[in-house]
């Protein structure tokens, strides 16, 4: 077994939250973005967060949300992390960190090496960077599209803060993703669904088990 950090994102039912917890996920992600098929309302999110509290870190994923919305999530759901998945600036991330006294994770969309440059600025103020694939041109959501990118782009990357790999990960490719990227923190959403937006408990368990035992390839 390894100490890989595993996040299961886009959970929306008690059954799948429990499956993630039973499997040993380190983080559970709740999506607050109405355009997403994984969106959860505040009342349901509170129930799911309470199930996970003290067992896994609770991550609230938002996309360019206004301060009123963030404040309501902070007060009612009380997440451990805010994950910003939109075009939020480093300054906005820094302000949220101070205002809500929560850890901040910023998603950075990647398709080529040049895209890594923006991560440097976010890594100064955020607690973790999440690298996700750029969405397809016809997508109206920034993540959860089941798309991956060239994982070798992250090999040897030296940022001020830790980073996490996302985008099209599932039980069949996560070991390769960890090996090629050198990343020991990984995030899954669409790759553990039986249909879009509907998580599958067995796929969650398989993913966590595989990711937990995967190894980074050294000496390259």
Coordinates of C-alpha atoms in Angstrom, one line a residue, residues 16 21 26 42 62-63 66 72 75 78 81 98-99 107-108 120 127-128 141 147 153 157 159 166-167 172 177 186:
X16 CA -21.9 6.6 -2.9
X21 CA -15.7 6.4 2.9
X26 CA -9.2 10.8 1.7
X42 CA -27.4 22.9 0.0
X62 CA -17.6 25.9 -7.2
X63 CA -17.3 27.7 -10.5
X66 CA -20.2 35.0 -5.9
X72 CA -23.7 30.1 2.4
X75 CA -21.7 28.5 6.9
X78 CA -18.6 23.8 6.6
X81 CA -11.6 22.9 1.3
X98 CA -8.5 34.6 4.4
X99 CA -12.2 35.3 4.4
X107 CA -8.1 23.7 -10.9
X108 CA -5.9 24.5 -13.8
X120 CA 2.9 28.9 -10.7
X127 CA -2.9 25.1 -0.8
X128 CA -3.1 22.7 -3.7
X141 CA -18.8 22.6 -17.8
X147 CA -11.1 13.8 -20.9
X153 CA 3.7 17.0 -18.7
X157 CA 7.1 19.5 -11.9
X159 CA 5.6 23.9 -7.6
X166 CA -7.7 14.8 -12.5
X167 CA -9.3 14.2 -15.9
X172 CA -8.0 0.8 -15.6
X177 CA -1.4 8.0 -14.8
X186 CA -5.4 11.8 -7.8

